[in-house]
Every structure is written in C-alpha cells, then in structure tokens.
C-alpha cells in the first residue's frame, strides 16, 4: 500500500461540476480581480467564523502583513509570536519594519506559552500573534487578558485553523483580527494563492480594504502608499464552493485523528497531539513526536508512507534571522519539538485501512 501525505485530487473530484459552474460564472462576468465572487465569499466566510467582516486578500502572508499595517505597527516596534511557525508570521512583522520577538511554547499544545508572553512584553510591544499551530487553538483567554492589561492588540495567525474552536468560538473571532491562508493544502484551500482577514472592528476593516488596494480610499484617490494584495475572483468563487464542505471535511479529519489516537494509545514511543477539553482541533496537521525522527521518516517513506515535518528549523534559527542573535538553546521547548515532530498523512479522504497501515508502518519504523 502507498499512502500519500496529501491527495487534493481526491478532494476536488466530486466538486468538479460545481467548480466548473463557478469558473463559467466568473468567465461570463469577467470578474477576475476582486469583485462580486470575492464579496460573496467574504460574507460567507465571516458568517462561518462568527465575525462581522472578512476581507479577501492575496495570501495568508498578506493577511498578516496587512493586519499589522492596519494596526500601525512600524519601525522601532516589537511584535511577539512563537518560533515554531511558518516563516510568513515573522516575515510579516519584519516587512512592517518591526522586530519579531519570539517566546517559547507550551509542550503539550505547541502554542504560545502565556507566562513567556507576559515575561517578554515591553513598552515597544505593539501586537501579539499567537499561532494556532496544526489547527490547535492557543490559550486565548490568558493571551487576551495579557493583551488587555498592556493595551496590546492580539492578531490570530489562524492560517492552519479554519474551523478550529476555543470555548465554542471559531478561530479568527477572538483577536482584533484573524489571519487565514487559503494556500491549496490548507483545510480550506483555493486553486492558487489566497487569504483573508476576519475582524469585528469597522476601522480595521476599512484600513485593510484600503491597504489591500494600493491605499485607495476611493477611485483614483490614494491616501497611503501600500501594495496590491487583492484576492482573485476565481479564488473567491472556488472558495465559496469549498467552504460549503469545510465543516464535513473537518469532522472527517477529527474522525481520522480519533483512529490514529486509538491505534497509537499503546505506543509509548509516540507522543500524540493533545486533546484540550475546550478546544475543537482542526487537524490541519496530525503531528506526533518521536525520537530519531529523520530515520523514522525515511523508513516510513521506504514502507510506502509519505510523512512531512512542520517545521524542522524554528524561525529564530533560520539564516534570515541570524541578526537577532538567538542561537540554539534560546527556546528549548520549541527546539526539542522541532527535532521530534513527524507529520502523518492527514486529510478528510484518508481511509481507515490507510490509517491502520500508517500506524503499522510507524510502529515498525520505530523498532531497533
Ligand atoms: C500557511 C501559513 C502562513 C502563510 O500563508 P500563505 O497563504 O502561504 O501566505 C502563515 N502562517 C502559518 C502558520 C501558515 O501555516
């Protein structure tokens, strides 16, 4: 048996009639950049997340960058985030001219440790970006309370957490802004690059709307220098079709995660993702932790199971951030986890027999 890490074709095949109809509508109206299909998707996605507004942008990276720009983050400022994330979280901070400040993570949830956050807030801290890594939501009550105490806005990096919940509230609806990526492999994926900012704040909404479109306040009138970060019409149309399947697809991911959990329960050499009682995990990634991870990964591949690593090098150890002077040992939990993380195949269409095969192959790969 061969188990791929991800199979998007399987996900799209049953949607083809609807997707082709969506392409036809976009083509018929030539609504290619922004436009009505993006607006409809924005309304639907805001409703799904439980926010007043959602704004379609070019990517998750754009969503993060525009949210920080809209909050006025700039040179001399600091923004606190976690080191175990995708490069984009830190890049968005740097592209505003601000400095990323990393804090270590909780060893159970792999999300920002609120005690570390509190200890690293300074007068320069202009925003806090918890990352709902793998689809597990960060400890939002504690993080929001710290933000409130210091008057610092919290921006959620929800790029891996479409549909995840914290105490009954959806990712993207707790901070002042929620940032989403619709990169094809995410739980909700476009047919190319796309992203969104969710918010309840009318002022933030207006700012992001302007900033995503060359700082344009009204036609031909530009009140600031910004960039083109709009969403394609075709992506809006595709995302509307796929959003209707998201709840069912996420439920299938959770069913698959339960089976992985059950089959791995008797394996002491594997640390499974934590089940946090007040969280609904979106399982963008089902990451376990094992010793000798690289060897296990290779043996799995030889046995027909494609795994991945999210992420082998924490951001503070990337060459690009060497100027921060944060060497190995700066964030022991994040660094240890980065050496042990192994992402098993996880998607809604994964079949029980495939999951059994993945677990058998994993147990064999751990031996000797
Ligand atoms: C995917 C991702 C991003 C960036 O999104 P893009 O759409 O690829 O720009 C940012 N943060 C996290 C945690 C992500 O997983």
Short mmCIF file of C-alpha atoms and ligand atoms in Angstrom, two decimals:
data_model
loop_
_atom_site.label_atom_id
_atom_site.label_comp_id
_atom_site.label_asym_id
_atom_site.label_seq_id
_atom_site.Cartn_x
_atom_site.Cartn_y
_atom_site.Cartn_z
CA UNK A 1 0.00 0.00 0.00
CA UNK A 2 1.09 3.58 -0.71
CA UNK A 3 -0.23 6.44 1.42
CA UNK A 4 0.49 9.93 0.07
CA UNK A 5 0.92 12.81 2.53
CA UNK A 6 -1.92 14.70 0.86
CA UNK A 7 -4.29 13.96 -2.04
CA UNK A 8 -6.07 17.10 -3.26
CA UNK A 9 -7.34 15.42 -6.44
CA UNK A 10 -9.47 13.11 -4.34
CA UNK A 11 -10.94 16.13 -2.56
CA UNK A 12 -11.74 18.07 -5.74
CA UNK A 13 -13.07 15.27 -7.95
CA UNK A 14 -16.62 15.19 -6.51
CA UNK A 15 -16.78 19.03 -6.60
CA UNK A 16 -15.91 19.33 -10.30
CA UNK A 17 -19.45 20.06 -11.62
CA UNK A 18 -19.85 22.91 -9.11
CA UNK A 19 -16.33 24.19 -9.67
CA UNK A 20 -16.79 24.22 -13.45
CA UNK A 21 -20.04 26.15 -12.99
CA UNK A 22 -18.17 28.63 -10.76
CA UNK A 23 -15.44 29.08 -13.45
CA UNK A 24 -18.17 29.66 -16.04
CA UNK A 25 -19.79 32.38 -13.89
CA UNK A 26 -16.51 34.18 -13.32
CA UNK A 27 -15.65 33.97 -17.02
CA UNK A 28 -19.12 35.15 -18.09
CA UNK A 29 -18.84 38.25 -15.90
CA UNK A 30 -15.05 38.78 -16.29
CA UNK A 31 -14.92 39.39 -12.52
CA UNK A 32 -11.27 38.35 -12.22
CA UNK A 33 -9.76 40.73 -9.65
CA UNK A 34 -11.79 41.33 -6.51
CA UNK A 35 -15.45 41.79 -7.48
CA UNK A 36 -18.73 40.02 -6.66
CA UNK A 37 -17.35 36.49 -6.18
CA UNK A 38 -14.84 37.74 -3.64
CA UNK A 39 -17.58 39.77 -1.88
CA UNK A 40 -19.91 36.76 -1.65
CA UNK A 41 -17.15 34.61 -0.27
CA UNK A 42 -16.27 37.33 2.28
CA UNK A 43 -19.87 37.37 3.57
CA UNK A 44 -19.98 33.57 3.78
CA UNK A 45 -16.60 33.26 5.47
CA UNK A 46 -17.43 35.98 8.04
CA UNK A 47 -20.66 34.13 8.85
CA UNK A 48 -18.73 30.85 9.18
CA UNK A 49 -16.15 32.39 11.54
CA UNK A 50 -18.73 34.36 13.53
CA UNK A 51 -17.21 37.77 12.73
CA UNK A 52 -18.72 40.97 11.34
CA UNK A 53 -16.30 41.13 8.44
CA UNK A 54 -13.97 39.04 6.33
CA UNK A 55 -11.67 40.60 3.73
CA UNK A 56 -10.24 38.58 0.89
CA UNK A 57 -6.54 39.18 0.24
CA UNK A 58 -3.78 37.64 -1.86
CA UNK A 59 -2.39 35.16 0.69
CA UNK A 60 -2.06 34.38 4.38
CA UNK A 61 1.18 36.34 4.35
CA UNK A 62 -0.74 39.38 3.04
CA UNK A 63 -3.39 38.86 5.74
CA UNK A 64 -0.75 39.03 8.49
CA UNK A 65 1.14 41.93 6.95
CA UNK A 66 -2.00 44.00 6.25
CA UNK A 67 -3.40 43.40 9.76
CA UNK A 68 -0.18 44.66 11.33
CA UNK A 69 -0.01 47.61 8.92
CA UNK A 70 -3.63 48.48 9.75
CA UNK A 71 -2.76 48.42 13.46
CA UNK A 72 0.05 50.88 12.78
CA UNK A 73 2.95 48.53 13.52
CA UNK A 74 6.16 50.08 12.21
CA UNK A 75 9.89 50.66 12.72
CA UNK A 76 11.00 50.54 16.36
CA UNK A 77 8.07 48.34 17.38
CA UNK A 78 8.18 44.77 18.63
CA UNK A 79 5.65 42.04 17.86
CA UNK A 80 5.60 38.87 19.93
CA UNK A 81 4.99 35.48 18.32
CA UNK A 82 6.07 31.83 18.61
CA UNK A 83 9.23 30.46 16.95
CA UNK A 84 7.54 27.23 15.76
CA UNK A 85 5.63 28.63 12.84
CA UNK A 86 5.85 29.13 9.12
CA UNK A 87 8.31 31.83 8.04
CA UNK A 88 5.45 34.15 6.98
CA UNK A 89 4.43 35.01 10.56
CA UNK A 90 7.83 36.54 11.29
CA UNK A 91 8.24 37.99 7.79
CA UNK A 92 5.01 39.97 8.09
CA UNK A 93 6.41 41.58 11.24
CA UNK A 94 9.76 42.33 9.59
CA UNK A 95 8.15 43.76 6.44
CA UNK A 96 6.38 46.33 8.66
CA UNK A 97 9.84 47.38 9.82
CA UNK A 98 9.21 45.94 13.28
CA UNK A 99 11.19 43.32 15.19
CA UNK A 100 9.85 39.84 15.84
CA UNK A 101 10.20 38.77 19.48
CA UNK A 102 9.84 35.04 19.95
CA UNK A 103 8.59 33.33 23.09
CA UNK A 104 8.68 29.62 23.85
CA UNK A 105 5.68 27.32 23.58
CA UNK A 106 3.66 25.04 25.83
CA UNK A 107 5.00 21.50 25.46
CA UNK A 108 1.51 19.97 25.35
CA UNK A 109 -0.31 22.21 22.85
CA UNK A 110 2.74 23.59 20.97
CA UNK A 111 1.15 27.05 21.12
CA UNK A 112 2.50 30.26 22.74
CA UNK A 113 3.13 29.91 26.49
CA UNK A 114 1.22 32.80 28.15
CA UNK A 115 3.78 33.02 31.01
CA UNK A 116 6.58 33.53 28.44
CA UNK A 117 4.46 36.12 26.67
CA UNK A 118 3.91 38.08 29.89
CA UNK A 119 7.62 37.98 30.68
CA UNK A 120 8.58 39.41 27.28
CA UNK A 121 6.12 42.28 26.87
CA UNK A 122 7.82 45.68 26.79
CA UNK A 123 6.70 49.24 26.10
CA UNK A 124 7.66 48.61 22.46
CA UNK A 125 5.31 45.63 22.04
CA UNK A 126 2.68 46.75 19.52
CA UNK A 127 0.98 43.41 18.79
CA UNK A 128 0.86 39.77 19.86
CA UNK A 129 0.47 36.99 17.29
CA UNK A 130 -0.46 33.61 18.76
CA UNK A 131 -0.27 30.87 16.10
CA UNK A 132 -2.95 28.16 16.20
CA UNK A 133 -0.35 25.70 15.01
CA UNK A 134 -1.51 22.43 13.34
CA UNK A 135 -5.15 23.54 13.97
CA UNK A 136 -4.89 23.59 17.78
CA UNK A 137 -6.00 26.90 19.24
CA UNK A 138 -3.70 28.82 21.56
CA UNK A 139 -4.64 29.59 25.19
CA UNK A 140 -6.69 32.61 24.12
CA UNK A 141 -8.23 33.68 27.46
CA UNK A 142 -4.79 34.01 29.04
CA UNK A 143 -3.27 35.69 25.96
CA UNK A 144 -6.18 38.13 25.53
CA UNK A 145 -6.07 39.04 29.22
CA UNK A 146 -2.35 39.88 28.95
CA UNK A 147 -3.05 41.89 25.80
CA UNK A 148 -5.83 43.83 27.54
CA UNK A 149 -3.67 44.54 30.58
CA UNK A 150 -0.95 46.04 28.40
CA UNK A 151 -3.25 47.62 25.81
CA UNK A 152 -1.70 45.43 23.13
CA UNK A 153 -3.86 44.05 20.28
CA UNK A 154 -3.87 40.30 19.62
CA UNK A 155 -3.81 39.14 15.99
CA UNK A 156 -4.54 35.44 15.48
CA UNK A 157 -2.45 33.51 12.96
CA UNK A 158 -5.30 31.17 12.03
CA UNK A 159 -3.64 30.07 8.77
CA UNK A 160 -3.78 26.42 9.92
CA UNK A 161 -7.01 26.66 11.91
CA UNK A 162 -10.06 27.15 9.64
CA UNK A 163 -13.00 25.95 11.73
CA UNK A 164 -11.00 25.25 14.90
CA UNK A 165 -12.77 26.32 18.09
CA UNK A 166 -11.87 27.68 21.51
CA UNK A 167 -14.66 27.51 24.13
CA UNK A 168 -17.29 27.46 21.38
CA UNK A 169 -15.78 30.33 19.38
CA UNK A 170 -14.19 29.90 15.98
CA UNK A 171 -10.56 30.71 15.19
CA UNK A 172 -10.27 34.24 13.86
CA UNK A 173 -13.10 35.60 16.02
CA UNK A 174 -11.20 36.14 19.29
CA UNK A 175 -8.41 38.59 18.47
CA UNK A 176 -8.82 42.04 16.96
CA UNK A 177 -8.02 40.33 13.65
CA UNK A 178 -7.81 36.75 12.39
CA UNK A 179 -5.44 35.88 9.54
CA UNK A 180 -6.21 33.00 7.21
CA UNK A 181 -4.34 31.35 4.35
CA UNK A 182 -6.16 29.53 1.57
CA UNK A 183 -2.98 28.00 0.18
CA UNK A 184 -4.13 24.83 -1.66
CA UNK A 185 -3.03 22.39 1.06
CA UNK A 186 -4.77 24.20 3.95
CA UNK A 187 -8.08 22.94 5.41
CA UNK A 188 -9.82 25.44 3.15
CA UNK A 189 -7.69 25.78 0.02
CA UNK A 190 -8.02 27.87 -3.13
CA UNK A 191 -6.82 26.96 -6.64
CA UNK A 192 -3.69 29.02 -6.08
CA UNK A 193 -2.81 31.71 -3.56
CA UNK A 194 -5.40 33.47 -1.39
CA UNK A 195 -6.03 34.61 2.18
CA UNK A 196 -8.42 36.57 4.39
CA UNK A 197 -8.54 38.87 7.40
CA UNK A 198 -11.51 38.49 9.76
CA UNK A 199 -12.50 41.24 12.19
CA UNK A 200 -15.35 42.84 14.13
CA UNK A 201 -13.64 46.24 14.09
CA UNK A 202 -15.09 48.59 11.42
CA UNK A 203 -11.99 50.80 11.43
CA UNK A 204 -9.63 47.87 10.92
CA UNK A 205 -11.88 46.60 8.15
CA UNK A 206 -11.73 49.95 6.30
CA UNK A 207 -7.95 50.14 6.70
CA UNK A 208 -7.35 46.62 5.38
CA UNK A 209 -9.72 47.31 2.46
CA UNK A 210 -7.66 50.34 1.52
CA UNK A 211 -4.28 48.78 2.16
CA UNK A 212 -5.00 45.70 0.03
CA UNK A 213 -5.77 48.02 -2.90
CA UNK A 214 -2.85 50.49 -3.18
CA UNK A 215 -4.04 52.61 -0.26
CA UNK A 216 -7.02 53.64 -2.38
CA UNK A 217 -9.68 55.49 -0.32
CA UNK A 218 -11.98 55.96 -3.31
CA UNK A 219 -11.48 55.54 -7.04
CA UNK A 220 -8.20 57.20 -8.14
CA UNK A 221 -7.64 58.72 -4.68
CA UNK A 222 -4.81 57.15 -2.68
CA UNK A 223 -4.39 58.14 0.95
CA UNK A 224 -1.35 55.96 1.65
CA UNK A 225 1.38 54.04 -0.16
CA UNK A 226 0.60 50.36 0.05
CA UNK A 227 0.59 47.42 -2.35
CA UNK A 228 -1.64 45.16 -4.43
CA UNK A 229 -2.89 42.39 -2.13
CA UNK A 230 -6.30 41.66 -3.61
CA UNK A 231 -7.92 38.25 -3.96
CA UNK A 232 -8.63 36.83 -7.43
CA UNK A 233 -12.29 36.48 -8.44
CA UNK A 234 -11.71 32.86 -9.42
CA UNK A 235 -10.36 32.09 -5.93
CA UNK A 236 -13.42 33.68 -4.31
CA UNK A 237 -15.72 31.52 -6.48
CA UNK A 238 -13.74 28.32 -5.75
CA UNK A 239 -13.61 29.08 -2.02
CA UNK A 240 -17.41 29.59 -1.86
CA UNK A 241 -17.89 26.10 -3.29
CA UNK A 242 -15.32 24.56 -0.96
CA UNK A 243 -16.47 26.44 2.17
CA UNK A 244 -19.78 24.56 1.98
CA UNK A 245 -17.79 21.31 2.58
CA UNK A 246 -15.47 22.60 5.28
CA UNK A 247 -17.48 21.51 8.35
CA UNK A 248 -17.91 17.98 6.99
CA UNK A 249 -14.27 17.80 5.89
CA UNK A 250 -13.06 18.96 9.33
CA UNK A 251 -15.31 16.38 11.02
CA UNK A 252 -13.71 13.69 8.83
CA UNK A 253 -10.26 14.92 9.88
CA UNK A 254 -11.31 14.57 13.53
CA UNK A 255 -12.65 11.05 12.93
CA UNK A 256 -9.30 10.18 11.35
CA UNK A 257 -7.44 11.72 14.28
CA UNK A 258 -9.52 9.64 16.74
CA UNK A 259 -8.50 6.46 14.91
CA UNK A 260 -4.82 7.49 14.92
CA UNK A 261 -5.14 8.28 18.66
CA UNK A 262 -6.74 4.93 19.38
CA UNK A 263 -4.21 2.89 17.40
CA UNK A 264 -1.26 4.78 18.92
CA UNK A 265 -2.54 4.74 22.51
CA UNK A 266 -0.45 1.67 23.42
CA UNK A 267 2.75 3.00 21.82
CA UNK A 268 4.89 4.67 24.49
CA UNK A 269 7.47 5.86 21.95
CA UNK A 270 4.97 8.16 20.26
CA UNK A 271 3.62 11.42 21.73
CA UNK A 272 0.20 12.14 20.25
CA UNK A 273 -1.40 15.60 19.75
CA UNK A 274 -3.01 16.84 22.99
CA UNK A 275 -6.77 16.80 23.38
CA UNK A 276 -7.65 20.08 25.08
CA UNK A 277 -11.19 19.84 26.52
CA UNK A 278 -12.34 23.33 25.48
CA UNK A 279 -10.73 23.17 22.02
CA UNK A 280 -12.06 21.74 18.78
CA UNK A 281 -8.88 20.81 16.88
CA UNK A 282 -8.98 21.37 13.11
CA UNK A 283 -6.16 18.83 12.49
CA UNK A 284 -4.61 20.70 9.60
CA UNK A 285 -1.59 18.61 10.60
CA UNK A 286 -1.57 15.46 12.72
CA UNK A 287 1.93 15.73 14.18
CA UNK A 288 3.33 13.13 16.57
CA UNK A 289 6.68 13.29 18.33
CA UNK A 290 9.26 10.50 18.09
CA UNK A 291 12.95 10.02 18.80
CA UNK A 292 15.33 9.63 15.80
CA UNK A 293 12.69 11.38 13.72
CA UNK A 294 14.71 11.67 10.49
CA UNK A 295 15.42 7.95 10.45
CA UNK A 296 11.76 7.13 11.19
CA UNK A 297 10.68 9.45 8.35
CA UNK A 298 12.99 7.66 5.90
CA UNK A 299 11.84 4.21 6.97
CA UNK A 300 8.20 5.29 6.62
CA UNK A 301 8.87 6.54 3.08
CA UNK A 302 10.56 3.22 2.21
CA UNK A 303 7.49 1.45 3.60
CA UNK A 304 5.15 3.45 1.34
CA UNK A 305 4.02 6.18 3.74
CA UNK A 306 4.86 9.80 2.94
CA UNK A 307 5.25 11.95 6.05
CA UNK A 308 6.40 15.57 6.43
CA UNK A 309 7.99 17.85 9.04
CA UNK A 310 6.38 21.08 10.26
CA UNK A 311 8.89 22.60 10.79
CA UNK A 312 12.43 21.22 11.04
CA UNK A 313 14.08 24.62 11.71
CA UNK A 314 12.46 27.10 14.12
CA UNK A 315 12.36 30.66 12.81
CA UNK A 316 14.94 32.06 15.23
CA UNK A 317 17.48 29.54 13.87
CA UNK A 318 16.88 30.46 10.23
CA UNK A 319 19.78 32.19 8.48
CA UNK A 320 17.43 35.08 7.63
CA UNK A 321 17.01 35.83 11.34
CA UNK A 322 20.59 35.24 12.44
CA UNK A 323 20.85 39.03 13.01
CA UNK A 324 18.63 38.60 16.08
CA UNK A 325 21.48 36.69 17.69
CA UNK A 326 19.23 33.95 19.07
CA UNK A 327 21.30 30.78 18.98
CA UNK A 328 20.40 27.17 19.79
CA UNK A 329 19.04 26.86 23.32
CA UNK A 330 17.07 30.14 23.13
CA UNK A 331 13.71 28.33 23.10
CA UNK A 332 14.31 24.80 24.42
CA UNK A 333 10.73 23.51 24.08
CA UNK A 334 10.26 24.71 20.50
CA UNK A 335 13.70 23.40 19.55
CA UNK A 336 13.15 19.97 21.11
CA UNK A 337 9.76 19.67 19.41
CA UNK A 338 11.23 20.70 16.04
CA UNK A 339 13.62 17.73 16.28
CA UNK A 340 10.84 15.28 17.17
CA UNK A 341 7.84 16.40 15.10
CA UNK A 342 6.63 13.99 12.43
CA UNK A 343 3.50 14.89 10.47
CA UNK A 344 1.49 11.80 9.50
CA UNK A 345 -0.80 11.83 6.43
CA UNK A 346 -3.99 13.72 7.37
CA UNK A 347 -6.88 14.65 5.08
CA UNK A 348 -10.64 14.07 5.07
CA UNK A 349 -10.49 11.35 2.39
CA UNK A 350 -7.96 9.18 4.26
CA UNK A 351 -9.49 5.69 4.68
CA UNK A 352 -9.40 3.64 7.92
CA UNK A 353 -7.29 0.92 6.28
CA UNK A 354 -4.78 3.56 5.21
CA UNK A 355 -4.61 4.91 8.77
CA UNK A 356 -4.05 1.36 10.09
CA UNK A 357 -1.26 0.92 7.54
CA UNK A 358 0.35 4.24 8.52
CA UNK A 359 0.33 3.19 12.20
CA UNK A 360 1.71 -0.30 11.45
CA UNK A 361 4.46 1.25 9.33
CA UNK A 362 5.23 3.76 12.07
CA UNK A 363 5.49 1.05 14.73
CA UNK A 364 7.81 -0.98 12.50
CA UNK A 365 9.90 2.11 11.71
CA UNK A 366 10.37 2.75 15.45
CA UNK A 367 11.72 -0.75 16.07
CA UNK A 368 15.51 -1.21 16.68
C1 LIG B 1 0.39 28.90 5.50
C2 LIG B 1 0.77 29.74 6.65
C3 LIG B 1 1.02 31.13 6.53
C4 LIG B 1 1.14 31.84 5.22
O1 LIG B 1 0.10 31.70 4.33
P1 LIG B 1 0.35 31.85 2.75
O2 LIG B 1 -1.05 31.81 2.20
O3 LIG B 1 1.19 30.71 2.30
O4 LIG B 1 0.99 33.17 2.52
C5 LIG B 1 1.25 31.85 7.69
N1 LIG B 1 1.27 31.27 8.89
C6 LIG B 1 1.07 29.95 9.04
C7 LIG B 1 1.10 29.35 10.42
C8 LIG B 1 0.82 29.14 7.92
O5 LIG B 1 0.64 27.82 8.09
#
